[in-house]
PDB file of C-alpha atoms in Angstrom:
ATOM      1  CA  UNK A   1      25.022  91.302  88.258  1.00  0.00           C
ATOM      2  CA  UNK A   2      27.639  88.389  87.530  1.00  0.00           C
ATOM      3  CA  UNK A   3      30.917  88.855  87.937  1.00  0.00           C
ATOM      4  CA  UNK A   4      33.640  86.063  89.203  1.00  0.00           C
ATOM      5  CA  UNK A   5      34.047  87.415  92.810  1.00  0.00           C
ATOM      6  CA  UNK A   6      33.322  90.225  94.583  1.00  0.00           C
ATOM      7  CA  UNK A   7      35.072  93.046  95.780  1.00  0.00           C
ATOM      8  CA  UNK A   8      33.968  94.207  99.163  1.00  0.00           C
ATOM      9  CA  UNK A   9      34.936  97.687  99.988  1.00  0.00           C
ATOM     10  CA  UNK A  10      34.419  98.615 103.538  1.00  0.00           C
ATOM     11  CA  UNK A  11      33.704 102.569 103.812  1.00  0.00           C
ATOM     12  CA  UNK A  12      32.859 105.311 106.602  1.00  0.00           C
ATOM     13  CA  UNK A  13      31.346 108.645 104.991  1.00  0.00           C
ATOM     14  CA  UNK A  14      34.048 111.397 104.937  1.00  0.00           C
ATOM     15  CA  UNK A  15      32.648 113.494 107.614  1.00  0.00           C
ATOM     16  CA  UNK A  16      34.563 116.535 108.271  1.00  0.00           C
ATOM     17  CA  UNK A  17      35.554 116.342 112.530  1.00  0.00           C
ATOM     18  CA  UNK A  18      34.962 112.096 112.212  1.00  0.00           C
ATOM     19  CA  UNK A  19      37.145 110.639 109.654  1.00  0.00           C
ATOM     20  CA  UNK A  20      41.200 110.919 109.213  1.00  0.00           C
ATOM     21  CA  UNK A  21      41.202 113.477 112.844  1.00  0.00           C
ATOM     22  CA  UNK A  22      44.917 112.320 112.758  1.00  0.00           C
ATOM     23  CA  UNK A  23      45.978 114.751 109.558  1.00  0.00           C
ATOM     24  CA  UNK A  24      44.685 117.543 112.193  1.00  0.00           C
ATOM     25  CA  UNK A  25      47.043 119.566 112.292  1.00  0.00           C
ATOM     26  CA  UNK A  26      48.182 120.636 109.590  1.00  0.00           C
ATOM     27  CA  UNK A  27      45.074 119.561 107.858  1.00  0.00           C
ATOM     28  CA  UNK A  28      41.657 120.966 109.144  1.00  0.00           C
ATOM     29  CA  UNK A  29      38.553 119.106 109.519  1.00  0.00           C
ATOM     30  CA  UNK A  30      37.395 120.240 106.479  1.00  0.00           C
ATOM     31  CA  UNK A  31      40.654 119.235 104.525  1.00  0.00           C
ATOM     32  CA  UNK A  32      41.052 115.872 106.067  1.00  0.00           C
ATOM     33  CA  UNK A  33      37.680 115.141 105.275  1.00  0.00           C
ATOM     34  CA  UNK A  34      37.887 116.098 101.959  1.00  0.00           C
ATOM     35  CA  UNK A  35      41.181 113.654 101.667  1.00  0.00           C
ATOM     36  CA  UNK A  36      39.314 110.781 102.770  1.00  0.00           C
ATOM     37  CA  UNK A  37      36.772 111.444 100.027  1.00  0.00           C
ATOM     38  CA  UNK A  38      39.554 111.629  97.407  1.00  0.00           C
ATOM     39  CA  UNK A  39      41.016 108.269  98.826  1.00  0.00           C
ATOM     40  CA  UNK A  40      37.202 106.658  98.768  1.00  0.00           C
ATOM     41  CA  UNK A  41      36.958 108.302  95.424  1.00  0.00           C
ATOM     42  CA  UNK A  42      40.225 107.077  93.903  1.00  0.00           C
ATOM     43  CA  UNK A  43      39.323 103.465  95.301  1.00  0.00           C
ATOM     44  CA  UNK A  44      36.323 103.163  93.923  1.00  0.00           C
ATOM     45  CA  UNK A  45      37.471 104.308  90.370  1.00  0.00           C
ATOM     46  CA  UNK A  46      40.076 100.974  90.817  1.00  0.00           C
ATOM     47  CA  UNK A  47      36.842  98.910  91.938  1.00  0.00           C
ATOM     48  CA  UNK A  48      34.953  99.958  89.027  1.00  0.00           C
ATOM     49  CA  UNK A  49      37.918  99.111  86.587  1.00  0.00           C
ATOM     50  CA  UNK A  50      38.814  95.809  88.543  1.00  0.00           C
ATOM     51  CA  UNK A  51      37.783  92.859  85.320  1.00  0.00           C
ATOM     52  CA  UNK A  52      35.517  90.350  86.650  1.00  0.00           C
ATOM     53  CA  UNK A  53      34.404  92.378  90.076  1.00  0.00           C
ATOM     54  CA  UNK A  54      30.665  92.809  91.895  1.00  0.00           C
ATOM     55  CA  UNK A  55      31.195  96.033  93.176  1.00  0.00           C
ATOM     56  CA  UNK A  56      29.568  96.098  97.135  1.00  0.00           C
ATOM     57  CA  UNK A  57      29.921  98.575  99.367  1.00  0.00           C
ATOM     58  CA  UNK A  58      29.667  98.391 103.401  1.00  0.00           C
ATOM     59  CA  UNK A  59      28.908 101.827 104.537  1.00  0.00           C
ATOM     60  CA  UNK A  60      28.457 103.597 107.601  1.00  0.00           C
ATOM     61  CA  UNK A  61      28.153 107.686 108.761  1.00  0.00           C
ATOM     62  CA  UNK A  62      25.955 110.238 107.079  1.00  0.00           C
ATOM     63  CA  UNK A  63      26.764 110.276 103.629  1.00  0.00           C
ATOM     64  CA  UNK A  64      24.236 113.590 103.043  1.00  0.00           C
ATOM     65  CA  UNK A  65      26.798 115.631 105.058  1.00  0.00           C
ATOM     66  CA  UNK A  66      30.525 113.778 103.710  1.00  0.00           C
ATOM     67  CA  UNK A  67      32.861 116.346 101.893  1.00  0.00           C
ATOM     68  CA  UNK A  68      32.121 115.890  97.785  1.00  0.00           C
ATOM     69  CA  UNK A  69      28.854 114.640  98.848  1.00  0.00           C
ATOM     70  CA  UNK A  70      27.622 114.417  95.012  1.00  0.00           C
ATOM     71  CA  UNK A  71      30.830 112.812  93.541  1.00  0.00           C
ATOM     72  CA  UNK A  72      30.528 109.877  96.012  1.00  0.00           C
ATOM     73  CA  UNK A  73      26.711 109.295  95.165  1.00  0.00           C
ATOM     74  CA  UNK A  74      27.282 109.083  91.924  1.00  0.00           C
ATOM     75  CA  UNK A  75      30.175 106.771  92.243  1.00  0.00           C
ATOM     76  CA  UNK A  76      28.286 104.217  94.581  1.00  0.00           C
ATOM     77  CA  UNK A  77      25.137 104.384  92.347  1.00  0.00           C
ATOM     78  CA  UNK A  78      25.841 101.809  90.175  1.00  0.00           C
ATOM     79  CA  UNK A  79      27.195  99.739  93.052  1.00  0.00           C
ATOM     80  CA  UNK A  80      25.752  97.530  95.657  1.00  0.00           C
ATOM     81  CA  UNK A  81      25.596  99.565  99.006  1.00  0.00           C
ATOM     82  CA  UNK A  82      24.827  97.557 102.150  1.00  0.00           C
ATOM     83  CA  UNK A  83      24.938  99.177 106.010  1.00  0.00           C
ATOM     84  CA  UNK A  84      27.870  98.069 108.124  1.00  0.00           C
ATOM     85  CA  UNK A  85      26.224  96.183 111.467  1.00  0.00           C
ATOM     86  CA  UNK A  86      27.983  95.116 114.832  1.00  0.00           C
ATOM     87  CA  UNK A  87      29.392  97.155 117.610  1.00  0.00           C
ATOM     88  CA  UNK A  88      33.633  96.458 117.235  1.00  0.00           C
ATOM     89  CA  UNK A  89      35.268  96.662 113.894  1.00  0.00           C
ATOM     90  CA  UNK A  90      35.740  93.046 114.125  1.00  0.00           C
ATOM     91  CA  UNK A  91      32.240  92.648 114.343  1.00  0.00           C
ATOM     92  CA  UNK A  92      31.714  94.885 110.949  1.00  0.00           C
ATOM     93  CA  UNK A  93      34.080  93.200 108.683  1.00  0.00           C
ATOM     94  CA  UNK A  94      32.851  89.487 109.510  1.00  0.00           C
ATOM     95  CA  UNK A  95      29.061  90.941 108.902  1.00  0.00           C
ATOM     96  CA  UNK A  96      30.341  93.193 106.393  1.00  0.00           C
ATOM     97  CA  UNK A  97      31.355  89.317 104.456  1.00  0.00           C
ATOM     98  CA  UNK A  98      28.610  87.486 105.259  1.00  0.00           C
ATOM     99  CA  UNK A  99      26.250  90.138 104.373  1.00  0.00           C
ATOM    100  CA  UNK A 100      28.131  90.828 100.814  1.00  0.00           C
ATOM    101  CA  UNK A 101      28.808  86.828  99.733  1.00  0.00           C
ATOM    102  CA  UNK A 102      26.979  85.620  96.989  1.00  0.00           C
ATOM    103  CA  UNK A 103      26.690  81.778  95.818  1.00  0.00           C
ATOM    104  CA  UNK A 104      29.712  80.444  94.611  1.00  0.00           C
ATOM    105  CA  UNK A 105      31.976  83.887  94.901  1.00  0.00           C
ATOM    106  CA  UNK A 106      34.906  84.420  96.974  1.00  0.00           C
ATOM    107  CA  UNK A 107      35.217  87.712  98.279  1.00  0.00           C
ATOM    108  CA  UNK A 108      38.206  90.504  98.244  1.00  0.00           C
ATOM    109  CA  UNK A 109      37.400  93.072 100.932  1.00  0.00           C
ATOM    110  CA  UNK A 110      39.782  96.479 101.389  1.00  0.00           C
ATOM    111  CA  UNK A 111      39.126  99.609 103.207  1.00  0.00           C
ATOM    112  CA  UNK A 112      39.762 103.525 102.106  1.00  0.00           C
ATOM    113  CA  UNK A 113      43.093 104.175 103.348  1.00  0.00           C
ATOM    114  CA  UNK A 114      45.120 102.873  99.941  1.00  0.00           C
ATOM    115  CA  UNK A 115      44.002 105.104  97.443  1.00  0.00           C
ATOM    116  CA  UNK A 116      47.241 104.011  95.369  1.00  0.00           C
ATOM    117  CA  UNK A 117      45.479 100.452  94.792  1.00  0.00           C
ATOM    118  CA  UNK A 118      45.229  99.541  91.204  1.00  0.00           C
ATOM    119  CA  UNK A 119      42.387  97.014  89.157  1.00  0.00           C
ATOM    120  CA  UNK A 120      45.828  94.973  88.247  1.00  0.00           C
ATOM    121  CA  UNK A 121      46.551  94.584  92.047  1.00  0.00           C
ATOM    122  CA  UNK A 122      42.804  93.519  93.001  1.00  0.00           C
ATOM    123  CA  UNK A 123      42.726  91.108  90.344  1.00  0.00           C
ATOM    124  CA  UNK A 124      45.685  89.737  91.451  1.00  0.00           C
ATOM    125  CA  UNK A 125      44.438  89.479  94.872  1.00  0.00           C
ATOM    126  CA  UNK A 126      41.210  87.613  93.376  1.00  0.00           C
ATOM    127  CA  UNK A 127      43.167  85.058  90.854  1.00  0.00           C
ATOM    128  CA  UNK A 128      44.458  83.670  93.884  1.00  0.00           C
ATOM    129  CA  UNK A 129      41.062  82.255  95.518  1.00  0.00           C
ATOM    130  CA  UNK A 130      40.683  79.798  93.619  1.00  0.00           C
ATOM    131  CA  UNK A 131      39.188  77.535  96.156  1.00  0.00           C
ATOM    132  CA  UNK A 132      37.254  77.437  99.798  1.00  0.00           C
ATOM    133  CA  UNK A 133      40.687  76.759 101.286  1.00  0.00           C
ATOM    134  CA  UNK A 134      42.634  79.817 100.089  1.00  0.00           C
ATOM    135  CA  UNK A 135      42.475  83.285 100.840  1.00  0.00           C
ATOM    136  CA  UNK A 136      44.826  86.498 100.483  1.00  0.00           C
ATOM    137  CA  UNK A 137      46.113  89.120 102.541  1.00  0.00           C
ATOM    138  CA  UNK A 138      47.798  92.527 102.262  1.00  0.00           C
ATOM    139  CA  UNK A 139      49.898  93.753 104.415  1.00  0.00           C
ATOM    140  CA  UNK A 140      50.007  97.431 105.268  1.00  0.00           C
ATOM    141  CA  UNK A 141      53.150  99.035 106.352  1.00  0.00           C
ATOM    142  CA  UNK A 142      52.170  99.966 110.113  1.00  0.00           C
ATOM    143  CA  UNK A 143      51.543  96.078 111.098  1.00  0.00           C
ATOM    144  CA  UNK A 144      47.805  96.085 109.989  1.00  0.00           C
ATOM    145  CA  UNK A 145      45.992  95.098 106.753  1.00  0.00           C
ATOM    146  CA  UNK A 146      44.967  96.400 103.737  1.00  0.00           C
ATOM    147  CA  UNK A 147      43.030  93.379 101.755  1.00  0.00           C
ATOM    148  CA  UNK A 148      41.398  90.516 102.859  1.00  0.00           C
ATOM    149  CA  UNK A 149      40.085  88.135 100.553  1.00  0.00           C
ATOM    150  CA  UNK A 150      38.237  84.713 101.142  1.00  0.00           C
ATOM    151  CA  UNK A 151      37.617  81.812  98.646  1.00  0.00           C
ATOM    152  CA  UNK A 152      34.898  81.005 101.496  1.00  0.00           C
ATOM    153  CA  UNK A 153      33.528  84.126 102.712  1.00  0.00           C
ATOM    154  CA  UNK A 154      32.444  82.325 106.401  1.00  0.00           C
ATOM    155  CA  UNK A 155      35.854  82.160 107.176  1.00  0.00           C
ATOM    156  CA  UNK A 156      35.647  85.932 108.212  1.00  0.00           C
ATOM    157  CA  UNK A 157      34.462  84.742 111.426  1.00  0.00           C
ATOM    158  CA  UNK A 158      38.417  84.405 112.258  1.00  0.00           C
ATOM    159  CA  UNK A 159      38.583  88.127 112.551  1.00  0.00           C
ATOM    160  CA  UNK A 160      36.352  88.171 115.666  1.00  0.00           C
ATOM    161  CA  UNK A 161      40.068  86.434 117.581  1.00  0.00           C
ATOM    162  CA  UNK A 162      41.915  89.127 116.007  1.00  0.00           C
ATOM    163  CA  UNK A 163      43.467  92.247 117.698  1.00  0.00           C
ATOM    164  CA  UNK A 164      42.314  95.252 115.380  1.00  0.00           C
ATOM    165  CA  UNK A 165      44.704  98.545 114.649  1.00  0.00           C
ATOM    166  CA  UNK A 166      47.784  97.475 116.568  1.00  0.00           C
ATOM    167  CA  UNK A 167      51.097  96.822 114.763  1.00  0.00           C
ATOM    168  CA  UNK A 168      50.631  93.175 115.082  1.00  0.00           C
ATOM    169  CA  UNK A 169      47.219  92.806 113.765  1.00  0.00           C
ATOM    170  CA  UNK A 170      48.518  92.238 109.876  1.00  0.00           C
ATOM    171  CA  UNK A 171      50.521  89.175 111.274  1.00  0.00           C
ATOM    172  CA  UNK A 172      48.501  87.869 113.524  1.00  0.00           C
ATOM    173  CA  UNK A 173      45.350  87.680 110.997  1.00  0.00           C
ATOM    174  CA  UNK A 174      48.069  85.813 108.654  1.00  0.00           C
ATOM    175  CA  UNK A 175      48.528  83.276 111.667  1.00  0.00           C
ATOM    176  CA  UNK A 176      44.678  83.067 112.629  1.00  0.00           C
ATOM    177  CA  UNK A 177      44.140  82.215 108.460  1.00  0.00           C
ATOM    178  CA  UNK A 178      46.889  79.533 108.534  1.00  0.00           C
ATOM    179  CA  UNK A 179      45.507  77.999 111.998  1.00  0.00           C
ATOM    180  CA  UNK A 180      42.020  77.195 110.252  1.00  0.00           C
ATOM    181  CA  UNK A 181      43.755  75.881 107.598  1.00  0.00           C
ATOM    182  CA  UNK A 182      43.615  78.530 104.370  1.00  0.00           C
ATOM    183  CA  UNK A 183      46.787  78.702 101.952  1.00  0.00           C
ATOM    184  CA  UNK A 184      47.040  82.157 101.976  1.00  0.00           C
ATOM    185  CA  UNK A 185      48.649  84.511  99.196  1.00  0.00           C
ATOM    186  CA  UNK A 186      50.322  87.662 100.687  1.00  0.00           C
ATOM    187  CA  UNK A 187      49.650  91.133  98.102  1.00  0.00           C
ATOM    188  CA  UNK A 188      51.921  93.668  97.959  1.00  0.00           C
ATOM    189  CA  UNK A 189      52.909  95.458 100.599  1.00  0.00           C
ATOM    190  CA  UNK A 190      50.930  98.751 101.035  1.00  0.00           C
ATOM    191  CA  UNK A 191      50.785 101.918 103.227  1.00  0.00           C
ATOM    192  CA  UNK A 192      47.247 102.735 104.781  1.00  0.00           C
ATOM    193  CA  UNK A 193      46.833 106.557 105.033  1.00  0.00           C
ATOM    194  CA  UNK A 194      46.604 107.447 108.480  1.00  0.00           C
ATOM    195  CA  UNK A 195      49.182 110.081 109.178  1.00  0.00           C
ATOM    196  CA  UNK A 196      50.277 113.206 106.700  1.00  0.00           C
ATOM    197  CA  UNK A 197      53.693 111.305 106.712  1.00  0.00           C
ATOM    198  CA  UNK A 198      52.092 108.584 105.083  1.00  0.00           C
ATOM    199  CA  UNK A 199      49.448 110.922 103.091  1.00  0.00           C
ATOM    200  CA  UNK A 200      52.827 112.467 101.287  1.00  0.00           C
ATOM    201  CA  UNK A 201      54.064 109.046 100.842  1.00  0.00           C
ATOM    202  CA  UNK A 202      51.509 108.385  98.880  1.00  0.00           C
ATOM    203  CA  UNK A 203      49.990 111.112  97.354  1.00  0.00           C
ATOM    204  CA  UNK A 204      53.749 110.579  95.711  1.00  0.00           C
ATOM    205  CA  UNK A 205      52.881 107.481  94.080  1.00  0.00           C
ATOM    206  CA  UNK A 206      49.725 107.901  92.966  1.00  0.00           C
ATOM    207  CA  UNK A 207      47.358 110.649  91.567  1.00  0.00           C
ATOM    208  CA  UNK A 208      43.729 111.041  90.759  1.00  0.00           C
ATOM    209  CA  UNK A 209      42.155 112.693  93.409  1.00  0.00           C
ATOM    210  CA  UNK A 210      44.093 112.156  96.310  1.00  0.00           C
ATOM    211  CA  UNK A 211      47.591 114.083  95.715  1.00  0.00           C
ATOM    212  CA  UNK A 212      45.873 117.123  94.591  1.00  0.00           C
ATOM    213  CA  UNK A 213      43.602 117.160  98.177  1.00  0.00           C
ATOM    214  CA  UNK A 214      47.052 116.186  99.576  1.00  0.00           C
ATOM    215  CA  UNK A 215      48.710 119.152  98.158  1.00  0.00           C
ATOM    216  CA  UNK A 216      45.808 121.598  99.046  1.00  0.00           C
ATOM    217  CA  UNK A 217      47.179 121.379 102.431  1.00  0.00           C
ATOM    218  CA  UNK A 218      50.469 121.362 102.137  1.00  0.00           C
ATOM    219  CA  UNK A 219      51.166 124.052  99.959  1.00  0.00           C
TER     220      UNK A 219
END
């Protein structure tokens, strides 16, 4: 497959009780589930349409039994699905990049939670590695990040210093970047979907699949 980087997406199957357990209440197992399979839907869609992207997917959880079960294997079966390995998340996303880099490809990785990401954005975020010694980071609106991209993928390793979901993890990944020496290009700001505050929020900007599953609850 050539392509001129590739886009990492970092996934956990959309089992009803294990994924999004904060939209519960108002949202039941079954609906939050079914909300992160919108949001993994509605990102991979963007992936797909992203110009010059190698689709790869880290997965981990039991696809077999995620909410829309069929939608997502036919959505990942035309990309490149590798198993997430390590015991912290840390551990996962620096495997996650070594495990997905390719010779002479820079690497964008994001995660589920921004279903309102577009092909223009990702682009955007993989114009700007345009050597070993720059990379590119979005912000999310509750401290953490959204993207992560690498004109060298080894410099993941950084992430394994790096205080994971705390409202200080988005900067402090910024700092760890600059202290190994990457010019780094900050994305848009973005809000991660973690709450059904910030599943409105966004189910206001966007549509596809997500503001329907959004509205299922709420209505």
């Amino acid at each position: 497959m050539t392509g001129s980087f590739c886009l990492l997406v970092v996934a956990k199957a959309p089992v009803p009780g294990f994924v999004k357990t904060r939209l519960c209440p108002p949202a039941t197992p079954d609906q939050a589930a079914d909300i992160a399979a919108a949001a993994l839907l509605d990102t991979l869609d963007a992936v797909a349409a992203t110009p010059g992207a190698v689709p790869v997917v880290a997965a981990t959880g039991d696809w077999g039994t995620a909410a829309r079960a069929a939608e997502l294997a036919h959505a990942l079966w035309p990309m490149t699905v590798i198993r997430q390995r390590g015991n912290s998340f840390a551990e996962r996303l620096v495997n996650a990049h070594q495990d997905a880099a390719m010779p002479g490809l820079p690497v964008l990785q994001i995660g589920m939670d921004t279903p309102q990401v577009t092909p223009d954005l990702l682009a955007q975020g993989a114009a700007s590695l345009t050597s070993e010694e720059k990379a590119a980071l979005g912000l999310a609106e509750d401290g953490g990040w959204w993207a992560l991209g690498l004109g060298d993928p080894a410099a993941a390793k950084v992430l394994t210093g790096v205080p994971m979901s705390r409202a200080d993890t988005g900067r402090r990944t910024l700092r760890a970047l600059t202290d190994i020496g990457l010019r780094t290009t900050e994305l848009d700001l973005l809000s991660d979907v973690d709450t059904m505050a910030d599943a409105e929020r966004v189910a206001a900007r966007c549509g596809g699949r997500f503001a329907p599953a959004v509205r299922a609850v709420l209505s």
